[in-house]
mmCIF file of C-alpha atoms in Angstrom:
data_model
loop_
_atom_site.group_PDB
_atom_site.id
_atom_site.type_symbol
_atom_site.label_atom_id
_atom_site.label_comp_id
_atom_site.label_asym_id
_atom_site.label_seq_id
_atom_site.Cartn_x
_atom_site.Cartn_y
_atom_site.Cartn_z
ATOM 1 C CA MET Q 69 48.202 -81.473 -108.836
ATOM 2 C CA GLU Q 70 47.770 -81.152 -105.089
ATOM 3 C CA GLU Q 71 48.462 -84.361 -103.158
ATOM 4 C CA HIS Q 72 45.628 -85.526 -100.870
ATOM 5 C CA THR Q 73 46.793 -88.984 -99.874
ATOM 6 C CA HIS Q 74 48.672 -90.225 -96.855
ATOM 7 C CA ASP Q 75 51.777 -92.145 -97.841
ATOM 8 C CA HIS Q 76 51.861 -94.971 -95.303
ATOM 9 C CA ALA Q 77 54.492 -97.653 -95.650
ATOM 10 C CA HIS Q 78 51.781 -100.240 -94.987
ATOM 11 C CA GLY Q 79 49.952 -99.143 -98.150
ATOM 12 C CA CYS Q 80 46.604 -98.169 -96.661
ATOM 13 C CA VAL Q 81 44.585 -95.290 -98.047
ATOM 14 C CA HIS Q 82 42.082 -93.575 -95.751
ATOM 15 C CA ASP Q 83 38.385 -93.150 -96.635
ATOM 16 C CA HIS Q 84 38.650 -89.412 -97.243
ATOM 17 C CA ASP Q 85 41.485 -90.135 -99.681
ATOM 18 C CA HIS Q 86 39.239 -92.547 -101.594
ATOM 19 C CA GLU Q 87 36.534 -89.876 -101.825
ATOM 20 C CA TYR Q 88 38.950 -87.242 -103.117
ATOM 21 C CA MET Q 89 40.592 -89.636 -105.571
ATOM 22 C CA HIS Q 90 37.241 -90.897 -106.856
ATOM 23 C CA SER Q 91 35.768 -87.399 -107.255
ATOM 24 C CA HIS Q 92 38.865 -86.252 -109.153
ATOM 25 C CA GLY Q 93 39.103 -89.287 -111.431
ATOM 26 C CA ILE Q 94 42.368 -90.502 -109.893
ATOM 27 C CA PRO Q 95 42.748 -94.288 -110.060
ATOM 28 C CA HIS Q 96 43.182 -96.017 -106.696
ATOM 29 C CA SER Q 97 46.445 -97.869 -106.176
ATOM 30 C CA HIS Q 98 46.805 -99.878 -102.990
ATOM 31 C CA GLY Q 99 50.366 -100.919 -103.800
ATOM 32 C CA HIS Q 100 49.781 -104.656 -103.466
ATOM 33 C CA VAL Q 101 47.140 -107.315 -103.831
ATOM 34 C CA HIS Q 102 45.937 -108.959 -100.653
ATOM 35 C CA GLU Q 103 46.363 -112.714 -100.601
ATOM 36 C CA ASN Q 104 42.742 -113.269 -99.565
ATOM 37 C CA GLN Q 105 41.125 -110.539 -101.664
ATOM 38 C CA LYS Q 106 38.866 -112.930 -103.569
ATOM 39 C CA ALA Q 107 37.777 -114.683 -100.360
ATOM 40 C CA VAL Q 108 36.978 -111.312 -98.757
ATOM 41 C CA ILE Q 109 34.946 -110.211 -101.773
ATOM 42 C CA ASN Q 110 33.018 -113.511 -101.705
ATOM 43 C CA ARG Q 111 32.356 -113.188 -97.970
ATOM 44 C CA LEU Q 112 31.156 -109.597 -98.420
ATOM 45 C CA ALA Q 113 28.819 -110.696 -101.207
ATOM 46 C CA ARG Q 114 27.413 -113.349 -98.871
ATOM 47 C CA ALA Q 115 26.920 -110.760 -96.098
ATOM 48 C CA ILE Q 116 25.188 -108.422 -98.539
ATOM 49 C CA GLY Q 117 22.892 -111.277 -99.541
ATOM 50 C CA HIS Q 118 22.017 -111.927 -95.892
ATOM 51 C CA LEU Q 119 21.386 -108.213 -95.310
ATOM 52 C CA ASN Q 120 19.160 -107.957 -98.381
ATOM 53 C CA LYS Q 121 17.193 -110.907 -97.022
ATOM 54 C CA VAL Q 122 16.755 -109.082 -93.697
ATOM 55 C CA LYS Q 123 15.428 -106.046 -95.568
ATOM 56 C CA ARG Q 124 12.948 -108.195 -97.519
ATOM 57 C CA MET Q 125 11.855 -109.952 -94.335
ATOM 58 C CA VAL Q 126 11.137 -106.626 -92.635
ATOM 59 C CA GLU Q 127 9.305 -105.332 -95.714
ATOM 60 C CA GLU Q 128 7.202 -108.510 -95.770
ATOM 61 C CA GLY Q 129 6.428 -108.319 -92.051
ATOM 62 C CA CYS Q 130 8.183 -111.564 -91.144
ATOM 63 C CA ASP Q 131 8.393 -112.777 -87.574
ATOM 64 C CA CYS Q 132 10.785 -110.702 -85.444
ATOM 65 C CA SER Q 133 12.574 -113.819 -84.182
ATOM 66 C CA ASP Q 134 13.318 -114.889 -87.743
ATOM 67 C CA VAL Q 135 14.610 -111.391 -88.577
ATOM 68 C CA LEU Q 136 16.892 -111.464 -85.536
ATOM 69 C CA ILE Q 137 18.264 -114.866 -86.553
ATOM 70 C CA GLN Q 138 18.995 -113.523 -90.039
ATOM 71 C CA LEU Q 139 20.658 -110.439 -88.524
ATOM 72 C CA ALA Q 140 22.870 -112.784 -86.507
ATOM 73 C CA ALA Q 141 23.930 -114.378 -89.809
ATOM 74 C CA VAL Q 142 24.844 -110.915 -91.156
ATOM 75 C CA ARG Q 143 26.874 -110.125 -88.046
ATOM 76 C CA SER Q 144 28.651 -113.472 -88.196
ATOM 77 C CA ALA Q 145 29.472 -113.029 -91.886
ATOM 78 C CA LEU Q 146 30.892 -109.558 -91.249
ATOM 79 C CA ASP Q 147 32.885 -110.691 -88.194
ATOM 80 C CA ASN Q 148 34.376 -113.586 -90.132
ATOM 81 C CA THR Q 149 35.241 -111.270 -93.015
ATOM 82 C CA GLY Q 150 36.926 -108.923 -90.569
ATOM 83 C CA LYS Q 151 38.989 -111.801 -89.188
ATOM 84 C CA VAL Q 152 40.232 -112.686 -92.677
ATOM 85 C CA ILE Q 153 41.156 -109.039 -93.345
ATOM 86 C CA LEU Q 154 42.861 -108.683 -89.958
ATOM 87 C CA ASN Q 155 44.853 -111.874 -90.444
ATOM 88 C CA ASP Q 156 45.950 -110.753 -93.915
ATOM 89 C CA HIS Q 157 46.790 -107.283 -92.624
ATOM 90 C CA ILE Q 158 48.963 -108.611 -89.805
ATOM 91 C CA ARG Q 159 50.757 -111.192 -91.948
ATOM 92 C CA HIS Q 160 51.456 -108.862 -94.866
ATOM 93 C CA CYS Q 161 50.784 -105.156 -94.353
ATOM 94 C CA MET Q 162 52.145 -105.039 -90.801
ATOM 95 C CA VAL Q 163 55.204 -107.112 -91.649
ATOM 96 C CA ASP Q 164 55.967 -104.698 -94.513
ATOM 97 C CA ALA Q 165 55.308 -101.648 -92.313
ATOM 98 C CA VAL Q 166 57.585 -102.878 -89.517
ATOM 99 C CA ALA Q 167 60.321 -103.712 -92.035
ATOM 100 C CA ALA Q 168 59.998 -100.161 -93.405
ATOM 101 C CA GLY Q 169 60.164 -98.691 -89.889
ATOM 102 C CA ASP Q 170 56.578 -97.390 -89.921
ATOM 103 C CA GLU Q 171 55.841 -97.326 -86.189
ATOM 104 C CA GLY Q 172 52.581 -95.480 -86.821
ATOM 105 C CA ALA Q 173 51.207 -98.603 -88.499
ATOM 106 C CA VAL Q 174 50.968 -100.339 -85.117
ATOM 107 C CA ASP Q 175 48.982 -97.415 -83.700
ATOM 108 C CA ASP Q 176 46.714 -97.451 -86.766
ATOM 109 C CA LEU Q 177 46.146 -101.191 -86.341
ATOM 110 C CA CYS Q 178 45.345 -100.809 -82.639
ATOM 111 C CA GLN Q 179 42.787 -98.109 -83.424
ATOM 112 C CA ALA Q 180 41.232 -100.246 -86.165
ATOM 113 C CA ILE Q 181 41.000 -103.261 -83.831
ATOM 114 C CA GLU Q 182 39.397 -101.094 -81.141
ATOM 115 C CA LYS Q 183 36.711 -99.960 -83.598
ATOM 116 C CA PHE Q 184 36.246 -103.455 -85.038
ATOM 117 C CA ILE Q 185 35.618 -105.183 -81.707
ATOM 118 C CA LYS Q 186 33.254 -102.587 -80.199
#
């Protein structure tokens, strides 16, 4: 079988790898469980709930100010989720990557932070 994943010491799998693995029935293995995985999943569920509410509000013709306030709640929920992921990534994934000598992990993190804070 042809290999389509990037073997990073920090255990991350890129989006195109997920697509290939999913389409070919290959189970995803991240290599470790994140300490805050359950908290992240709960926060994402909350953000999805806020976003669904925004959609309903727009469909129902709610006041624009109210929609904007709800959108602010979505943004806040996503930003806070990102902070939890970033904290976990630095404390665990990056520590493991540096210990394994994966200097590219720092570059990957810098690029991810740049995209996250735009």
